[in-house]
CSV table of C-alpha atoms in Angstrom, one decimal:
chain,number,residue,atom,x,y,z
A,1,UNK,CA,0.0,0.0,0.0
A,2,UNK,CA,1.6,3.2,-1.4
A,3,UNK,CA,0.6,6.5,0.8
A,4,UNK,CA,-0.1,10.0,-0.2
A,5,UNK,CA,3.7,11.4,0.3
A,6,UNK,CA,6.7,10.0,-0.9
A,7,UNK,CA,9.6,11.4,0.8
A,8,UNK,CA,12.7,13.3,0.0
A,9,UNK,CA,15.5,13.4,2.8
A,10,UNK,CA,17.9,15.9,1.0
A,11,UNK,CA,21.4,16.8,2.8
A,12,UNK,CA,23.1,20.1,2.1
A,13,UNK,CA,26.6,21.8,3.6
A,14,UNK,CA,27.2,24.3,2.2
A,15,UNK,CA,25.5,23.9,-1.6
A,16,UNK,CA,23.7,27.5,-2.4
A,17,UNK,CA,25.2,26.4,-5.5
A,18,UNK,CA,23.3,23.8,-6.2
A,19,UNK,CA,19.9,23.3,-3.8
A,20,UNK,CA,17.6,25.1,-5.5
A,21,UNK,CA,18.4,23.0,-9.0
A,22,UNK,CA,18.1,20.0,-6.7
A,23,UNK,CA,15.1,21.2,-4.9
A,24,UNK,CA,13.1,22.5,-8.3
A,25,UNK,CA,14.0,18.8,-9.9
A,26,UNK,CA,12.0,17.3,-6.9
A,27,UNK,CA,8.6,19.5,-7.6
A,28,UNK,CA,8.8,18.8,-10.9
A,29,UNK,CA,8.3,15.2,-10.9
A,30,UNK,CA,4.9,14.1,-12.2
A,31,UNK,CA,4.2,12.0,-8.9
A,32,UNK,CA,3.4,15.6,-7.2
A,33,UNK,CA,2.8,13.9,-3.8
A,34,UNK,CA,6.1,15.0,-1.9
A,35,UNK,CA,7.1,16.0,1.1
A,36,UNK,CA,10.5,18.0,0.7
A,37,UNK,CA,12.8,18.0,3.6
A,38,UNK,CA,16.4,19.7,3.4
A,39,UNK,CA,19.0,19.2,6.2
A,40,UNK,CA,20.9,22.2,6.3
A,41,UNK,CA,23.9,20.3,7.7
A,42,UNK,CA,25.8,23.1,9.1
A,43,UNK,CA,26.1,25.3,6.4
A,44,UNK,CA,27.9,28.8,6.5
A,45,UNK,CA,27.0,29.9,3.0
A,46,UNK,CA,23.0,30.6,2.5
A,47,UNK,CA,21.9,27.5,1.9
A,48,UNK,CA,19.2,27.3,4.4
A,49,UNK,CA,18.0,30.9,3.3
A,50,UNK,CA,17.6,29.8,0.2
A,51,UNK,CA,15.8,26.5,1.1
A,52,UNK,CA,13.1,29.0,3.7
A,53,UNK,CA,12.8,31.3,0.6
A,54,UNK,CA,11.1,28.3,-1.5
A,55,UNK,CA,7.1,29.3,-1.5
A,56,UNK,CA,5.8,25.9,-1.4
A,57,UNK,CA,4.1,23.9,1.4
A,58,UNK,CA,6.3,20.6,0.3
A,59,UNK,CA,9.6,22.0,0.9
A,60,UNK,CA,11.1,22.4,4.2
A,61,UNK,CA,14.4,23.3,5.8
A,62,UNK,CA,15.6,21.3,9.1
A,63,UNK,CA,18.9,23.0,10.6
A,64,UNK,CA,21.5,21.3,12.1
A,65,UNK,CA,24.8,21.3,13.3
A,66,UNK,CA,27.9,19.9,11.0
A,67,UNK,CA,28.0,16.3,11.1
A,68,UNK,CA,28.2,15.2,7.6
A,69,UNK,CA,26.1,13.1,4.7
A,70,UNK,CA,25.0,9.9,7.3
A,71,UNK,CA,23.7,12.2,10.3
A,72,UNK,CA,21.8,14.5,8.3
A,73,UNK,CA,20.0,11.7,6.4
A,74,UNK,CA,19.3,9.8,9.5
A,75,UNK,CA,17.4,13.1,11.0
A,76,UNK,CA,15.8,13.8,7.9
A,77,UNK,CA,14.7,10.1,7.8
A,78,UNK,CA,13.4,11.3,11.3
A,79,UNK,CA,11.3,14.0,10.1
A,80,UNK,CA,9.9,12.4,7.3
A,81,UNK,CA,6.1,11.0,7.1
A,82,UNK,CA,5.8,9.0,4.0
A,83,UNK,CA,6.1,5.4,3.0
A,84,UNK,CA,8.9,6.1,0.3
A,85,UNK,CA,11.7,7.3,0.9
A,86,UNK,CA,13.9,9.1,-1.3
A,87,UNK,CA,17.4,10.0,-0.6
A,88,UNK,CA,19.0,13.3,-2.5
A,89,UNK,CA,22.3,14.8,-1.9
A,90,UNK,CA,22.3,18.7,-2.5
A,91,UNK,CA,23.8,18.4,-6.2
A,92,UNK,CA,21.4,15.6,-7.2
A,93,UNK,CA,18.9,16.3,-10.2
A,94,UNK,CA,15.9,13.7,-10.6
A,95,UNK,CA,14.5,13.0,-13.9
A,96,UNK,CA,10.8,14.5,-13.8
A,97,UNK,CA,9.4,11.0,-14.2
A,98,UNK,CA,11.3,9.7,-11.9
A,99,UNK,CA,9.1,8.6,-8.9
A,100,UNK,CA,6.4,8.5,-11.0
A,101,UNK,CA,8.0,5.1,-12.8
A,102,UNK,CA,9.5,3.8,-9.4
A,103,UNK,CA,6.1,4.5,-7.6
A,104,UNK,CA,4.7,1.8,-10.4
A,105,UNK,CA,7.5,-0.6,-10.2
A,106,UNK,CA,7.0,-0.5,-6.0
A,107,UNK,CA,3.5,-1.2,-6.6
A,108,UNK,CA,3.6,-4.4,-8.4
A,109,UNK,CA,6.6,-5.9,-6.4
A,110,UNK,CA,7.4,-7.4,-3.3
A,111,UNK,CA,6.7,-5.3,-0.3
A,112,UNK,CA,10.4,-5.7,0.9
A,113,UNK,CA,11.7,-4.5,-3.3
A,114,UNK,CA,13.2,-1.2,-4.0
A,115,UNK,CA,13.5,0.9,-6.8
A,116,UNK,CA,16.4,1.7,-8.2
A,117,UNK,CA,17.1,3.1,-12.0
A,118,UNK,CA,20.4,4.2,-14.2
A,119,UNK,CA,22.0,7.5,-13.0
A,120,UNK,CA,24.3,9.8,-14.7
A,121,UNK,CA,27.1,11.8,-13.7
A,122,UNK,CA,27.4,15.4,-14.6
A,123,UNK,CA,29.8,18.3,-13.5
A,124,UNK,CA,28.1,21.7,-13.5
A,125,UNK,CA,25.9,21.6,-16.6
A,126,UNK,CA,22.6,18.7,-16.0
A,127,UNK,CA,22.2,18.8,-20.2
A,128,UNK,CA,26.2,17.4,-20.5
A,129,UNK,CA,25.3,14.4,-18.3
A,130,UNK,CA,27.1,11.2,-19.0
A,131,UNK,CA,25.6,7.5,-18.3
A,132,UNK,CA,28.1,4.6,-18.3
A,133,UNK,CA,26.0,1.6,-17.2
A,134,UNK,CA,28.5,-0.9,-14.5
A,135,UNK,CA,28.0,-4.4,-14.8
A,136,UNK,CA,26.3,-4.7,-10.9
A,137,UNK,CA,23.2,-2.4,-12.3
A,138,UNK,CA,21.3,-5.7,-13.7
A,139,UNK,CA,21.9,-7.9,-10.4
A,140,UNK,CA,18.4,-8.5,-8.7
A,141,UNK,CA,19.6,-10.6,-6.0
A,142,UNK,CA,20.6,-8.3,-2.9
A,143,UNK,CA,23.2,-10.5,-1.2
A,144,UNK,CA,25.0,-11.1,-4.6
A,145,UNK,CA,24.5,-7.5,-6.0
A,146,UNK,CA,26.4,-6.3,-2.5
A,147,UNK,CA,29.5,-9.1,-2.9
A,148,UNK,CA,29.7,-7.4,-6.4
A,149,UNK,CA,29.4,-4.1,-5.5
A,150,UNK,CA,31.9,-4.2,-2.8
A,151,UNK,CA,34.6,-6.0,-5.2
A,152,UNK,CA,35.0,-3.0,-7.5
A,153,UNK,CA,32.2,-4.2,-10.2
A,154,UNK,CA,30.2,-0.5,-9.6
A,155,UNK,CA,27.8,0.8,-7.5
A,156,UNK,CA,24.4,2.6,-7.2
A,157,UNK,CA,24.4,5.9,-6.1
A,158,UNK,CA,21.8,6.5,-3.3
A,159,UNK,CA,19.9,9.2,-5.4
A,160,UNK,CA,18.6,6.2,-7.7
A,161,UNK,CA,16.7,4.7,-5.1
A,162,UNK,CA,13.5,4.7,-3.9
A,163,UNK,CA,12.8,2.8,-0.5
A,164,UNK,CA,9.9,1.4,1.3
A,165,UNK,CA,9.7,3.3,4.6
A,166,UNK,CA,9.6,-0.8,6.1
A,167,UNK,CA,12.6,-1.4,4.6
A,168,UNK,CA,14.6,1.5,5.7
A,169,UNK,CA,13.4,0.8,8.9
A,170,UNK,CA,14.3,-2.9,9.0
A,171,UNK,CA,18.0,-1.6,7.6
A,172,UNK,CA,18.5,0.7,10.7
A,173,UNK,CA,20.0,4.2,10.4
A,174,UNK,CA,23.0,5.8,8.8
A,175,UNK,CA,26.3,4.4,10.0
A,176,UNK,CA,27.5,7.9,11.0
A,177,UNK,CA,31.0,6.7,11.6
A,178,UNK,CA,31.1,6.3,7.8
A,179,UNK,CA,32.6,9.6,5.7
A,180,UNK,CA,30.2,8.2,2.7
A,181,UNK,CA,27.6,6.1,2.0
């Protein structure tokens, strides 16, 4: 059973640069039932002025002291209300269709699935975008598609997925020892 919101945990240090690209990608997606939240992690630039300046109800800006990527995921995940769960980074840009398709996906899988989907990699300019597919994309089984990951065959960058609430939950939090993901 898919609820009204999906969720958007987005983490931002010191990204004026980039949030409001990041933010305007996530109210564009045709699945319009979001809830926005941005975890200014510490920021010294005005990134969290930005975020307050955004004049929609979806969008909203949690403050919080420095403590990198994993902590201010894990109190986003904290504020968040949906079922879904999507994880953005403050230089992340979603397809508009996005959740829509992964919404769908969700919905006629197995309530313990995710959803994940190709990403590309792009520095400064979203239209210049580059997509080179790794060999560990097309492995279903989770157990297997971890052993590969973790021996160098690729990974999947958290901003593909979309995640059952349950499942997050059953996963536990953020390893905030961790300087990554």
């Amino acid at each position: 059973n898919i609820s009204e919101y999906g969720e958007r945990a987005t983490s931002a240090w010191n990204a004026e640069q980039w949030i409001s690209e990041t933010i305007e990608s996530a109210l564009r997606q045709t699945w319009t039932s979001v809830e926005i939240i941005v975890v200014d992690d510490g920021s010294t630039d005005d990134t969290a002025m930005l975020v307050e300046r955004i004049p929609d109800r979806r969008v909203r800006c949690v403050r919080a002291e420095h403590r990198g990527a994993a902590a201010a995921r894990n109190l986003g995940l904290g504020e968040a209300h949906g079922d879904l769960i999507q994880f953005l980074d403050a230089d992340d840009v979603l397809d508009e269709r996005k959740l829509e398709l992964q919404v769908a996906a969700l919905s006629a899988s197995d309530s313990r699935s995710i959803a994940s989907c190709r990403w590309a990699l792009f520095l400064g300019d979203v239209s210049a975008a580059k997509t080179v597919d790794e060999s560990v994309w097309v492995e279903a089984d989770p157990v297997e598609w971890l052993r590969r990951s973790l021996g160098g065959e690729g990974m999947m960058q958290p901003a593909a997925w979309l995640v059952p609430r349950a499942v997050v939950d059953a996963a536990g939090p953020w390893d905030e020892s961790l300087s990554l993901h």
